[in-house]
Every structure is written in C-alpha cells, then in structure tokens.
C-alpha cells in the first residue's frame, strides 16, 4: 500500500466523508497531505474523533487563520544566517536537511515550508556552506538534524552528513528529530542506524534520537521494535510531544503516552504548547489547560515520565518552560527570603519552615 496523499484517496479509504471532498481539496491545495500505511493502520476509521486521524487527516478549519497566527511561528527565519542553518542558542544549531516528511501533521509549525511544493532537500552547495558555518564556530557543541524529517534521506546521504560532523572537533552531539520510527518504522534499518551513529572512538561524541509521538497508540508493535533497534545499537532516545486538542489533552492519554515511552526506554523530554501556525487554532489548547494537565501528571507519575512543558516564544525568542509553578515568594520581615511551596497533593508549605514542627 502506498501513502495516501490526496483527499480523493482519503475518501476512498473511508478516512473522510465524500461530502467533505471539495473542502478538503482546498486545504490540500494549501498544505501537504500524507498518511503512511503504518499511520492508516493506527486509525480507527469508525471513530469520528479518532486521535490519530485528527493529527493527519486534513480539516476544513485549516483555512481559518487567526490574526495571531504566523507563517513562521517560532521565528526560524530571523535566526538563519545561511540556508539550512538556524542558530538561535549559542551552543547549538538546527541543520535543516530536507523539506519533506513521510506524513504531514495538521498542527505542523513548519507547515508553510514543508511538503512536496517546496525544495526537497538542501543542495550539495548549500550543505557545504552550512557545514562551513558550523566548522567556523567553536561554540557550536550540538547539531540538530531536522527538516522536514531527516530520516527520509538515504543512509548514504545521512552517513555523509554525520561523518562531516564527526570531523568537526567542537561538535560533540548530533541530535536527530524524527517521526519516522512511528510513521514508517521499516525505514529504521541497521544501515540507517549505522549512518547516524557517532562513532564512539571519535573521542566523546554521541548521537541522540528524539522521537515525535503524541498518542500512546502511535507506539505500535512495529514502532516499538524500530525504537528498540535504535536503542540497542547504543543510541539514547528522548521524546517530544505536541499538546493537541482532541489528541492528547486529557490526563489519562498523556499519562499513558509518557509511561509507554518510558517502558520503551524513551525519556520524555518536551511537551510543546501548540505553536501559532496558520489554521491550527482548532487544535490548540490554552496555556492554563496545559498547565492543569501537567499538574495532573506531577501527582500521578514517576519523575521519569515528566516532560518539560514549553512554549516557543513567537518571533524567534526560543523555548521557555511554562510551568505550572509550585513556588511563590511570600512577604517576610526576616532577612532570609521565604516561599510558599505546593506539594503534589495541592497542600502548601512554607520554606524554610518557620519552626521545627512546621513542615
Ligand atoms: S513530522 Fe514534524 S516537520 Fe513533518 S509535518 Fe509533522 S511536525 Fe511538521
């Protein structure tokens, strides 16, 4: 079975009602559509609010852009000194190798710059310039391969890039951001894993793979096996998830997602608040809703299962953790600052305690 890339194919597969076809054609003319066979397998097509379908099947509301939404919601362009590089934080850069993905998430923060309508990958000359940029800046400790999804590239192309990075003395970490182990697990072959792995004999250098997964059902048997191949080869895995309305905005789903990741040796890293990408308002939660969900996780789950809830500040100002906060300064006549701190049961305590018996 081939990926489903058109509204007609989605209707034929029973993933969209025929009466929506005309509206979905309009969405698809603007934003790329693709569902791999593995994703189609995960969808319960008899469920009109299926959380997997919601992430990948287009929705007519995507044409309703809100005034606060923007084409480049996290401000990549403002920090792109040469094509393919985003240099926002001092010690790391993004290296955007490709502009395509095996699937197109409906909430994608790069939806205006990914898809078949854009250039497929960085040209050889642009890659040379990007590597020269990294080579010339000793402060760059980490290179994040992203796109698009870098694991759509051939092992040969990935090996070339990783080998070039290995030869740059100051680059110690290669981080790969990908959805491939979940949406196209068969691509995770021994050859591809060898291609992205920093050789351990290259002093202290390491590859990390960060999996993008939003719902526990995405960790299918095939996806888990693909992640196990990566981890068994000695590459640690982390995860990032996007908080999305109707996908994972309830404590049970989020808890199941984080536990499933940890059970599969993947450490939850970031929970992203939905970015202000055009036409994604129907998928965004509010920040107070997100904070309440994170608070619910704190009380219930092991520390291993806690991602950091972050917001990418529009305009390219980077990510900041957005709570919830458990600590508040309280007025005190003494010299030492005093705080009120809330425990996981919602009970407040003064720190430092006023008397020995006040705990
Ligand atoms: S995999 Fe990442 S870059 Fe590709 S569509 Fe989804 S969110 Fe966007």
Coordinates of C-alpha atoms in Angstrom, one line a residue, residues 15-231:
X15 CA -11.0 8.3 6.3
X16 CA -13.0 11.3 5.2
X17 CA -16.7 11.6 4.2
X18 CA -17.4 12.2 0.5
X19 CA -19.3 15.4 1.2
X20 CA -16.1 16.9 2.6
X21 CA -14.1 16.3 -0.6
X22 CA -14.4 19.7 -2.1
X23 CA -13.5 21.5 1.2
X24 CA -10.5 19.1 1.7
X25 CA -9.3 19.7 -1.8
X26 CA -9.0 23.4 -0.9
X27 CA -7.0 22.5 2.2
X28 CA -4.7 20.1 0.3
X29 CA -4.1 22.8 -2.3
X30 CA -2.5 24.9 0.5
X31 CA -1.0 22.3 2.9
X32 CA 0.6 19.0 2.2
X33 CA -1.2 15.8 3.0
X34 CA 0.4 12.3 3.5
X35 CA -0.6 9.3 5.6
X36 CA 1.8 6.3 5.5
X37 CA 0.3 2.8 5.6
X38 CA 1.5 2.4 9.2
X39 CA -0.5 5.5 10.2
X40 CA -3.5 4.4 8.3
X41 CA -3.3 1.1 10.2
X42 CA -3.4 3.0 13.5
X43 CA -6.6 4.9 12.7
X44 CA -10.0 3.6 13.9
X45 CA -12.0 4.8 10.9
X46 CA -15.3 4.1 12.6
X47 CA -14.4 6.7 15.3
X48 CA -15.3 10.2 14.1
X49 CA -13.0 11.7 16.7
X50 CA -10.1 9.3 16.4
X51 CA -7.0 11.0 17.9
X52 CA -4.6 9.6 15.2
X53 CA -6.9 10.7 12.3
X54 CA -7.1 14.1 13.9
X55 CA -3.3 14.5 13.6
X56 CA -3.1 13.6 9.9
X57 CA -6.4 13.9 8.1
X58 CA -7.0 17.5 6.9
X59 CA -9.8 19.5 8.3
X60 CA -11.6 22.4 6.5
X61 CA -10.9 24.6 9.6
X62 CA -7.3 24.7 8.5
X63 CA -8.3 27.5 6.1
X64 CA -9.4 29.7 9.1
X65 CA -6.2 31.5 10.0
X66 CA -6.4 33.7 13.2
X67 CA -4.8 37.1 13.5
X68 CA -2.2 35.9 16.0
X69 CA -1.1 33.1 13.8
X70 CA 2.0 33.4 11.5
X71 CA 3.8 31.6 8.7
X72 CA 7.0 31.2 10.7
X73 CA 5.6 30.8 14.2
X74 CA 8.8 30.1 16.0
X75 CA 10.9 32.6 14.1
X76 CA 13.4 30.3 12.3
X77 CA 14.0 32.8 9.5
X78 CA 15.2 35.5 11.9
X79 CA 18.0 33.2 13.0
X80 CA 19.1 31.7 9.7
X81 CA 22.5 33.1 8.8
X82 CA 22.9 30.7 5.9
X83 CA 20.5 28.4 4.1
X84 CA 19.7 25.3 6.1
X85 CA 21.0 26.6 9.5
X86 CA 19.0 28.1 12.4
X87 CA 21.3 29.5 15.1
X88 CA 19.1 30.6 17.9
X89 CA 21.0 29.5 21.0
X90 CA 24.8 29.9 21.4
X91 CA 25.8 26.2 21.7
X92 CA 23.6 24.6 19.1
X93 CA 22.2 24.9 15.6
X94 CA 19.5 23.3 13.6
X95 CA 20.6 21.8 10.3
X96 CA 17.5 21.5 8.2
X97 CA 18.4 18.9 5.6
X98 CA 15.1 18.2 4.0
X99 CA 11.7 19.9 3.5
X100 CA 9.6 16.8 3.2
X101 CA 8.2 14.3 5.7
X102 CA 6.6 10.9 5.4
X103 CA 3.4 12.3 7.0
X104 CA 2.2 15.8 7.4
X105 CA 0.9 16.7 10.8
X106 CA -2.0 19.1 10.7
X107 CA -0.6 21.3 13.5
X108 CA 2.9 21.4 12.0
X109 CA 4.8 24.6 13.0
X110 CA 6.7 24.5 9.7
X111 CA 3.6 23.8 7.5
X112 CA 4.3 26.8 5.3
X113 CA 7.8 25.5 4.5
X114 CA 7.4 21.7 4.3
X115 CA 5.8 19.5 1.6
X116 CA 6.2 18.5 -2.0
X117 CA 5.6 22.1 -3.1
X118 CA 9.0 23.1 -1.6
X119 CA 12.5 22.1 -2.5
X120 CA 13.1 18.5 -1.4
X121 CA 16.4 18.8 0.3
X122 CA 19.4 21.1 0.9
X123 CA 21.5 21.3 -2.3
X124 CA 25.1 20.0 -2.1
X125 CA 26.5 23.5 -2.3
X126 CA 24.1 24.8 0.5
X127 CA 25.2 21.8 2.6
X128 CA 28.8 22.7 2.2
X129 CA 28.1 26.3 3.2
X130 CA 26.1 25.1 6.2
X131 CA 28.9 22.8 7.3
X132 CA 31.5 25.6 6.8
X133 CA 29.3 27.8 9.1
X134 CA 29.4 25.1 11.8
X135 CA 33.1 24.5 11.4
X136 CA 33.9 28.2 11.8
X137 CA 32.2 28.5 15.2
X138 CA 33.8 26.6 18.0
X139 CA 30.9 27.5 20.4
X140 CA 28.6 25.0 18.4
X141 CA 28.6 21.9 20.6
X142 CA 25.5 20.3 19.2
X143 CA 23.9 19.9 15.8
X144 CA 20.2 19.1 15.5
X145 CA 19.3 17.3 12.2
X146 CA 15.8 18.3 11.4
X147 CA 13.6 19.5 8.4
X148 CA 11.1 18.1 7.5
X149 CA 12.1 14.7 8.7
X150 CA 15.9 13.9 8.2
X151 CA 15.2 10.2 8.3
X152 CA 13.5 10.3 4.9
X153 CA 17.1 10.7 3.5
X154 CA 19.0 7.6 2.3
X155 CA 21.6 6.1 4.7
X156 CA 24.3 7.1 2.3
X157 CA 23.3 10.9 2.5
X158 CA 22.9 10.7 6.3
X159 CA 26.3 9.0 6.6
X160 CA 27.9 11.8 4.6
X161 CA 26.5 14.5 6.9
X162 CA 27.3 12.7 10.1
X163 CA 30.8 11.9 9.0
X164 CA 31.4 15.5 8.1
X165 CA 30.2 16.5 11.6
X166 CA 32.4 13.9 13.3
X167 CA 35.4 15.6 11.7
X168 CA 34.5 18.9 13.3
X169 CA 36.3 18.8 16.6
X170 CA 34.0 21.0 18.6
X171 CA 30.7 19.3 17.6
X172 CA 30.2 16.7 20.3
X173 CA 26.5 15.8 19.9
X174 CA 24.3 15.0 16.8
X175 CA 20.6 15.1 17.7
X176 CA 18.1 13.7 15.2
X177 CA 14.5 14.9 15.4
X178 CA 12.2 12.4 13.7
X179 CA 8.7 10.9 13.5
X180 CA 9.9 8.0 11.2
X181 CA 10.2 5.2 13.9
X182 CA 6.4 5.7 14.5
X183 CA 5.1 6.5 11.0
X184 CA 7.4 4.4 8.8
X185 CA 9.3 2.0 11.1
X186 CA 10.6 -0.2 8.3
X187 CA 12.9 2.7 7.4
X188 CA 14.8 2.1 10.6
X189 CA 17.3 -0.4 9.2
X190 CA 20.7 -1.4 10.6
X191 CA 22.3 0.5 7.7
X192 CA 20.4 3.7 8.6
X193 CA 21.3 3.3 12.3
X194 CA 25.0 2.9 11.5
X195 CA 24.8 6.0 9.3
X196 CA 23.5 8.3 12.1
X197 CA 25.6 6.9 14.9
X198 CA 28.6 9.0 16.0
X199 CA 31.5 6.5 16.3
X200 CA 32.4 6.1 20.0
X201 CA 36.1 6.0 19.1
X202 CA 35.7 9.7 17.9
X203 CA 36.5 10.8 21.4
X204 CA 33.4 11.7 23.4
X205 CA 30.8 12.2 20.7
X206 CA 27.2 10.9 20.8
X207 CA 24.1 10.7 18.7
X208 CA 20.7 11.1 20.3
X209 CA 17.4 10.4 18.6
X210 CA 14.3 12.5 19.6
X211 CA 11.1 10.8 18.7
X212 CA 8.0 12.9 18.0
X213 CA 5.0 11.0 19.3
X214 CA 1.7 12.4 20.6
X215 CA -0.6 9.5 21.4
X216 CA 0.2 6.1 23.1
X217 CA -1.3 4.2 20.2
X218 CA 1.5 5.5 18.0
X219 CA 3.8 3.2 19.8
X220 CA 2.7 0.2 17.8
X221 CA 4.5 -3.1 17.9
X222 CA 6.4 -2.1 14.8
X223 CA 7.2 1.3 16.2
X224 CA 8.4 -0.2 19.4
X225 CA 10.6 -2.6 17.5
X226 CA 12.1 0.2 15.5
X227 CA 12.9 2.2 18.6
X228 CA 14.4 -0.9 20.2
X229 CA 16.7 -1.3 17.2
X230 CA 18.0 2.3 17.7
X231 CA 18.5 2.0 21.4

